[in-house]
Short mmCIF file of C-alpha atoms and ligand atoms in Angstrom, two decimals:
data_model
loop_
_atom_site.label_atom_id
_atom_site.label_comp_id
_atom_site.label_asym_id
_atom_site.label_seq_id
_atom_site.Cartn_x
_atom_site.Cartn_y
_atom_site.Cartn_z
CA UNK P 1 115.87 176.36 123.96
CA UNK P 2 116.37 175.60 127.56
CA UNK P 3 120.17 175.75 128.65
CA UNK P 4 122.07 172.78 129.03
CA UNK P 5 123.75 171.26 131.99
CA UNK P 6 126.36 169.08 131.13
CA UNK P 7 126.84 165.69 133.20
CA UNK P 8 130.65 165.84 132.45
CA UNK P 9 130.34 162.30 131.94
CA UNK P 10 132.23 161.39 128.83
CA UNK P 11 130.03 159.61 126.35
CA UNK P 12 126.72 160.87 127.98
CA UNK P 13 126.54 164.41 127.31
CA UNK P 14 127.09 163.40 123.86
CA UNK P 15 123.62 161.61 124.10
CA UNK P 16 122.08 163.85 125.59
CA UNK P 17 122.97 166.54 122.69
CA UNK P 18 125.08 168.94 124.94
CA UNK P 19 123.87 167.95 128.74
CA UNK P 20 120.27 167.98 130.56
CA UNK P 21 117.56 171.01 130.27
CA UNK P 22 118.24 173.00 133.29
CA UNK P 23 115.91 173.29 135.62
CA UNK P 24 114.45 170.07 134.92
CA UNK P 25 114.08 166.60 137.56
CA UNK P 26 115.72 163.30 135.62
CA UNK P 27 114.93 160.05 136.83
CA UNK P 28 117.43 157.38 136.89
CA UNK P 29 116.34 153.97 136.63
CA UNK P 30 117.62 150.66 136.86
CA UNK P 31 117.85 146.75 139.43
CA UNK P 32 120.41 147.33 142.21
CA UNK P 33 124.24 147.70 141.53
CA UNK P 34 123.30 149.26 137.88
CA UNK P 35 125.56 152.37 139.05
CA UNK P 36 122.91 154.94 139.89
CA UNK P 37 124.17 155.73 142.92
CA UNK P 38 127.99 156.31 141.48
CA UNK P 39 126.37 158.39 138.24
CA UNK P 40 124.56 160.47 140.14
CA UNK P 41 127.55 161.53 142.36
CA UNK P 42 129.79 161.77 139.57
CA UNK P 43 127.09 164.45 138.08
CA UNK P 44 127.94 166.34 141.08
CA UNK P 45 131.58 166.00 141.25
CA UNK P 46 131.93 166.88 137.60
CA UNK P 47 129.88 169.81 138.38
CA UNK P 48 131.89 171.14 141.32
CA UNK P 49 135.28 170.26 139.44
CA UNK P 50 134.44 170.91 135.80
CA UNK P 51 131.49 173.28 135.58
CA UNK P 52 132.29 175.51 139.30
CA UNK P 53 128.84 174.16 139.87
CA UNK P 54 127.76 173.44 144.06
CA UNK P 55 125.67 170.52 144.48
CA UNK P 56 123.13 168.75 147.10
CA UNK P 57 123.56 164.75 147.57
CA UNK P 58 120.69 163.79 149.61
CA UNK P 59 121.75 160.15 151.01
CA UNK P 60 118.44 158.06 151.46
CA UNK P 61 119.92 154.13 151.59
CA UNK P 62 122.71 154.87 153.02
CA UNK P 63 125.18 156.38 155.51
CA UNK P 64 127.56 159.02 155.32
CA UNK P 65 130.15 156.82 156.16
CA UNK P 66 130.16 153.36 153.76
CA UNK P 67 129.13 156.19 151.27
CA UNK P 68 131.91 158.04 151.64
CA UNK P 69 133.64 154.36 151.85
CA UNK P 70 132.31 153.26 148.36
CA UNK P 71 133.30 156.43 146.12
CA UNK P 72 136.56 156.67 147.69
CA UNK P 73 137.92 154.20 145.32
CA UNK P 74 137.38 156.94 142.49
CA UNK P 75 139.63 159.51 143.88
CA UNK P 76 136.00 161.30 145.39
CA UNK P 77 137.19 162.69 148.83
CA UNK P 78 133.38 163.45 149.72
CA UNK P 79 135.09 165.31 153.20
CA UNK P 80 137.27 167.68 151.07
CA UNK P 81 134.25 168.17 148.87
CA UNK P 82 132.16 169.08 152.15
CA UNK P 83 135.07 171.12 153.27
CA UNK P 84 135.07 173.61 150.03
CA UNK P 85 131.75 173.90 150.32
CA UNK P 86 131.01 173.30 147.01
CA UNK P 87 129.04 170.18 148.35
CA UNK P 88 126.55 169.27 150.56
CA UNK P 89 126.01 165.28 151.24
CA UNK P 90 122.75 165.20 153.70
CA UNK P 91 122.89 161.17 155.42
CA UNK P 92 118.32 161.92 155.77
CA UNK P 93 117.00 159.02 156.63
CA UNK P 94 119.73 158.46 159.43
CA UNK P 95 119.17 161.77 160.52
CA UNK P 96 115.63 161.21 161.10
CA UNK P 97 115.98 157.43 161.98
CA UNK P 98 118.54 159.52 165.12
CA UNK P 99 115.60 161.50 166.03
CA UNK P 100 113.21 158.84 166.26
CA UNK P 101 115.57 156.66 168.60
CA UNK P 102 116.17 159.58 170.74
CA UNK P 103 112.42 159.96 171.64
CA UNK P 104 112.74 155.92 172.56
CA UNK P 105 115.72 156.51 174.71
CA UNK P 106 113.51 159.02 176.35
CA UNK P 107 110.90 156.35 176.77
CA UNK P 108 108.05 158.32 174.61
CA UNK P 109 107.50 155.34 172.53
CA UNK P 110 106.95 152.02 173.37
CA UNK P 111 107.36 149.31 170.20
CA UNK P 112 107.86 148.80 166.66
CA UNK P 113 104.70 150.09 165.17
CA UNK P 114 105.27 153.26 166.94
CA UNK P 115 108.86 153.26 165.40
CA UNK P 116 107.28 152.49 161.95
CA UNK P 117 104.61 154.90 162.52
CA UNK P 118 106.68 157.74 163.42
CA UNK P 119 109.23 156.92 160.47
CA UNK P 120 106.39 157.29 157.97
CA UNK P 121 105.45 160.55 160.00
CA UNK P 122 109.05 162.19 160.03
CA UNK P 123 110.73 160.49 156.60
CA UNK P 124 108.05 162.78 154.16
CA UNK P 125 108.16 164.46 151.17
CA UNK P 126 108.10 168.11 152.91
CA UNK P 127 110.88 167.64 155.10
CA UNK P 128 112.93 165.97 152.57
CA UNK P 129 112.40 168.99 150.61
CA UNK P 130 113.20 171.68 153.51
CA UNK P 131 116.23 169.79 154.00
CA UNK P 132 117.14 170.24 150.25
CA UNK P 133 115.84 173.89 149.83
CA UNK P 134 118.15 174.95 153.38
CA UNK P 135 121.11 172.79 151.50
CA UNK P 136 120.46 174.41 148.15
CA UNK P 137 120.23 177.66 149.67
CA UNK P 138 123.47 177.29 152.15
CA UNK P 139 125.49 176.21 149.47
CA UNK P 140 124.06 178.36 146.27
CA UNK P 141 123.85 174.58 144.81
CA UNK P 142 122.82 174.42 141.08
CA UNK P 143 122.83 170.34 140.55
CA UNK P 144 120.57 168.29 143.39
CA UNK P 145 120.20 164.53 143.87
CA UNK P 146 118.24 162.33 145.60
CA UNK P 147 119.22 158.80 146.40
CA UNK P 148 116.98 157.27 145.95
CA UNK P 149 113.50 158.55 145.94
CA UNK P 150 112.37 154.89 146.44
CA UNK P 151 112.40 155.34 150.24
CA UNK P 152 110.10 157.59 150.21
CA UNK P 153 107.88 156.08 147.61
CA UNK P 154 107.56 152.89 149.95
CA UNK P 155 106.46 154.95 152.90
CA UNK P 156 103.54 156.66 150.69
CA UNK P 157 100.16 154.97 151.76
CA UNK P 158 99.17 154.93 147.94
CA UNK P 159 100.15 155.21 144.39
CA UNK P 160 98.27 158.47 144.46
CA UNK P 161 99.79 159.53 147.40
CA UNK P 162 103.33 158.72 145.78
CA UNK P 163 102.43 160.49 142.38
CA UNK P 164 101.23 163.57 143.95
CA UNK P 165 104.27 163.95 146.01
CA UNK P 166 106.34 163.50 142.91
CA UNK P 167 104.72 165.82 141.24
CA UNK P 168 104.73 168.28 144.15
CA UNK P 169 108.83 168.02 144.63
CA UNK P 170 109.45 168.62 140.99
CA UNK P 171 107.19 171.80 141.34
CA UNK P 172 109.56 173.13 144.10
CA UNK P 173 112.72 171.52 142.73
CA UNK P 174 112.15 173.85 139.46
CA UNK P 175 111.51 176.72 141.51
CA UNK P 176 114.60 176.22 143.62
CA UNK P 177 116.01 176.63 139.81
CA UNK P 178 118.34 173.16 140.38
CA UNK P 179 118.66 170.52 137.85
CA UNK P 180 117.89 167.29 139.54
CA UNK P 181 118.87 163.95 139.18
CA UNK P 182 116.42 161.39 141.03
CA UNK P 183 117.41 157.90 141.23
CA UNK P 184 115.07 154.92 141.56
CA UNK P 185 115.57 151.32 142.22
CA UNK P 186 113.97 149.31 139.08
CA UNK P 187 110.85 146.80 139.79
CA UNK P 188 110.25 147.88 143.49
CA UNK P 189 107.00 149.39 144.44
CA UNK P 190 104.73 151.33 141.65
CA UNK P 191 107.52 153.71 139.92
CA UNK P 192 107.54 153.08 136.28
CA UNK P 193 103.85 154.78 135.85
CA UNK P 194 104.45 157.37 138.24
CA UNK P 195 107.83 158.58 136.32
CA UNK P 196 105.82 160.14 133.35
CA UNK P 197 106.01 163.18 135.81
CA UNK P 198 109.62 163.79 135.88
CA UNK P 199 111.32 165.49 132.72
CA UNK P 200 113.09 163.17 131.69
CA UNK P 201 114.34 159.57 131.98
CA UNK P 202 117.77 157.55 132.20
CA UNK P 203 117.39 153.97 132.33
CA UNK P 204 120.50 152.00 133.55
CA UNK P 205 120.86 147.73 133.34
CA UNK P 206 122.65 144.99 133.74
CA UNK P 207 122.02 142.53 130.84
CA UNK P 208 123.44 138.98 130.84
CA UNK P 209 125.33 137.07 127.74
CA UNK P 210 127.31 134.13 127.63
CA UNK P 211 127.25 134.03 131.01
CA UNK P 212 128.83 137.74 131.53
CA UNK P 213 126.58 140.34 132.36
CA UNK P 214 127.18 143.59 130.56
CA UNK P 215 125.93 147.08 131.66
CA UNK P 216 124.46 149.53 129.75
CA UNK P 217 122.56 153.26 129.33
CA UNK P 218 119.62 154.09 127.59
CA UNK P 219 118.02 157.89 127.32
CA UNK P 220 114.16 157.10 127.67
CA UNK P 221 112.80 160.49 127.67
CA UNK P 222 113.92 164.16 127.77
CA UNK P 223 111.36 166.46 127.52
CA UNK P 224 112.00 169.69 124.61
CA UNK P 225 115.19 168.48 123.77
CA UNK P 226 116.26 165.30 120.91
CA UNK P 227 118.51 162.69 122.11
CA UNK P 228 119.98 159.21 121.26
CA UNK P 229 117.76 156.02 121.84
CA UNK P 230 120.30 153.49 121.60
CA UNK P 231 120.98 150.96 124.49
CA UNK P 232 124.78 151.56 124.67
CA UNK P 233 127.31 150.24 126.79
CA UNK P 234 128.17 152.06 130.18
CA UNK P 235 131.67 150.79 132.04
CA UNK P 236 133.03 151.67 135.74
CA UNK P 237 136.64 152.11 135.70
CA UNK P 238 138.68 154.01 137.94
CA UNK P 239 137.32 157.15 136.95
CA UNK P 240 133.69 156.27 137.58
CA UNK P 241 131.72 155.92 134.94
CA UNK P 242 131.93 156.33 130.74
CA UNK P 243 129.40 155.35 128.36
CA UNK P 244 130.19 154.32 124.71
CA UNK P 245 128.00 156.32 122.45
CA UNK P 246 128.74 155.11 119.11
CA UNK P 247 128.41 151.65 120.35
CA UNK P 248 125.76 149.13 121.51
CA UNK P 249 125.55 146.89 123.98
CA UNK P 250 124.10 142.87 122.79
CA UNK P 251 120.72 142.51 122.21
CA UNK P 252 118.62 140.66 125.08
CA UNK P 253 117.99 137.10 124.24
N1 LIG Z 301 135.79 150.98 142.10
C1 LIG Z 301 134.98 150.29 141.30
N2 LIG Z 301 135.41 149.87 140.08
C2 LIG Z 301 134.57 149.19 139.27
N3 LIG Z 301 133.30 148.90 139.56
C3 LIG Z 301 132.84 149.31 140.74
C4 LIG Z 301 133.64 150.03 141.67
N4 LIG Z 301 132.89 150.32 142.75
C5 LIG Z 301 131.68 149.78 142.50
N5 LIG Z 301 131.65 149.18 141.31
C6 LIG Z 301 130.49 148.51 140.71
O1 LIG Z 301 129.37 149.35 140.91
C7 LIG Z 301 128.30 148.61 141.48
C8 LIG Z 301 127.51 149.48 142.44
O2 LIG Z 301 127.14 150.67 141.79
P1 LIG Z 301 126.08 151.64 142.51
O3 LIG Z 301 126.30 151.63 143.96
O4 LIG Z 301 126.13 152.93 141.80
O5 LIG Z 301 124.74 150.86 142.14
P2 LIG Z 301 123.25 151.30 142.48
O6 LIG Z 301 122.49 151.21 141.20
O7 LIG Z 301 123.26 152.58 143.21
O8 LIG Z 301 122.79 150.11 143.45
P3 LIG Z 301 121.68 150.13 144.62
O9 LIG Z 301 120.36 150.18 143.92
O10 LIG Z 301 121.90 148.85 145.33
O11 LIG Z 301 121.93 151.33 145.46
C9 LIG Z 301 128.96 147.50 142.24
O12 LIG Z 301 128.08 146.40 142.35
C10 LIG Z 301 130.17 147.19 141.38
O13 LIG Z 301 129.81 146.26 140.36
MG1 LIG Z 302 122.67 153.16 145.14
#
């Protein structure tokens, strides 16, 4: 049996019978403000502070800064992570969106198709996966995420396209020998057929009743290994985020 990587996060390794396979790519699904973005960091924090583990956030919807911002208010210093050097938080598509608006300051380009054009040119799978493999490498990172991979999907000029560069990443992901968490925004684009490819899948929601909505976790899929199947409830509290495996959360009406 594959070893386990354990999430840290209390409630979910218990689901997942001990942690993830290592050396496997998880997908986490779910609508916007579910809490992938604050899971998946918290995978890497626990992993630097519980398991001495380095990680890779790749930061795809976001900047550094309102990042940094946002998970402050968990006690996540994402500088003083940086500064260790147990953690490398990569802002990509700014850093590429800075390269494109330096050619137009130099007058190379001349409208928006050309910025939209070179976007799709620069913001692909291979150098979002240099940029990983030089982090991963820098670092000695074990635990990668990507946030989110739907940025990339909606650049891809076809569902083939976007499955074959799926499939590609995980290839090189596993040989970087990382356990990866990919997170992707529910309902948007093509995803849900595509995500057969990845090893294994977290779905995350939001589910109204009686006028409060309540969130919750479910394990879809994880490849070699047994695992719950209940839809159970998933809080943020000051700590981030705990799931409640021995309960459920209300059944959709
Ligand atoms: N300090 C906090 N305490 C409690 N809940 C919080 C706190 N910070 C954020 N939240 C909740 O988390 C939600 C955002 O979570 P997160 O950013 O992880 O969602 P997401 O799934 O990544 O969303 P998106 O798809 O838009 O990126 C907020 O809408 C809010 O409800
Ligand atoms: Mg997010």
């Amino acid at each position: 049996m594959a070893d386990l990587v354990g999430t840290g996060i209390e409630g979910l390794d218990e689901l997942l019978n001990g942690g993830l396979p290592a050396g496997g790519t998880y997908a986490l699904v779910g609508a916007s403000g579910t809490g992938k973005s604050i899971l998946s960091f918290q995978y890497l924090f626990n992993g630097i502070t519980k398991f001495d583990e380095a990680g890779v956030y790749i930061l795809l919807e976001e900047d550094k800064e309102p990042f940094a911002r946002n998970i402050s208010g968990f006690g996540w210093d994402l500088s003083a992570l940086e500064a260790s050097g147990k953690l490398a938080c990569i802002p990509f598509t700014k850093s590429i969106v800075g390269d494109i608006e330096a050619t137009f300051e130099k007058g190379a380009l001349s409208g928006d198709t050309d910025r939209a054009n070179q976007l799709r040119q620069y913001l692909t799978i291979d150098s979002l996966y240099e940029h990983i493999r030089e982090s991963v490498e820098r670092i000695g990172a074990r635990r990668v995420v990507i946030d989110s991979m739907t940025v990339i999907t909606l650049l891809s000029s076809s569902q083939l396209v976007a499955r074959m560069q799926l499939l590609w990443l995980i290839q090189r992901l596993r040989r970087l020998n990382v356990t990866s968490i990919i997170t992707i925004e529910e309902g948007i684009g093509y995803w849900r057929d595509t995500l057969f490819l990845c090893d294994g899948i977290i779905g995350v929601m939001l589910r109204e009743r009686a006028g409060i909505f309540e969130r919750g976790l479910v394990i879809e899929k994880i490849r070699g290994a047994g695992h719950d199947t209940g839809v159970r409830p998933l809080k943020i509290g000051q700590q981030g985020i705990r799931v409640y495996p021995h309960e459920v959360i209300s059944p959709q009406r």
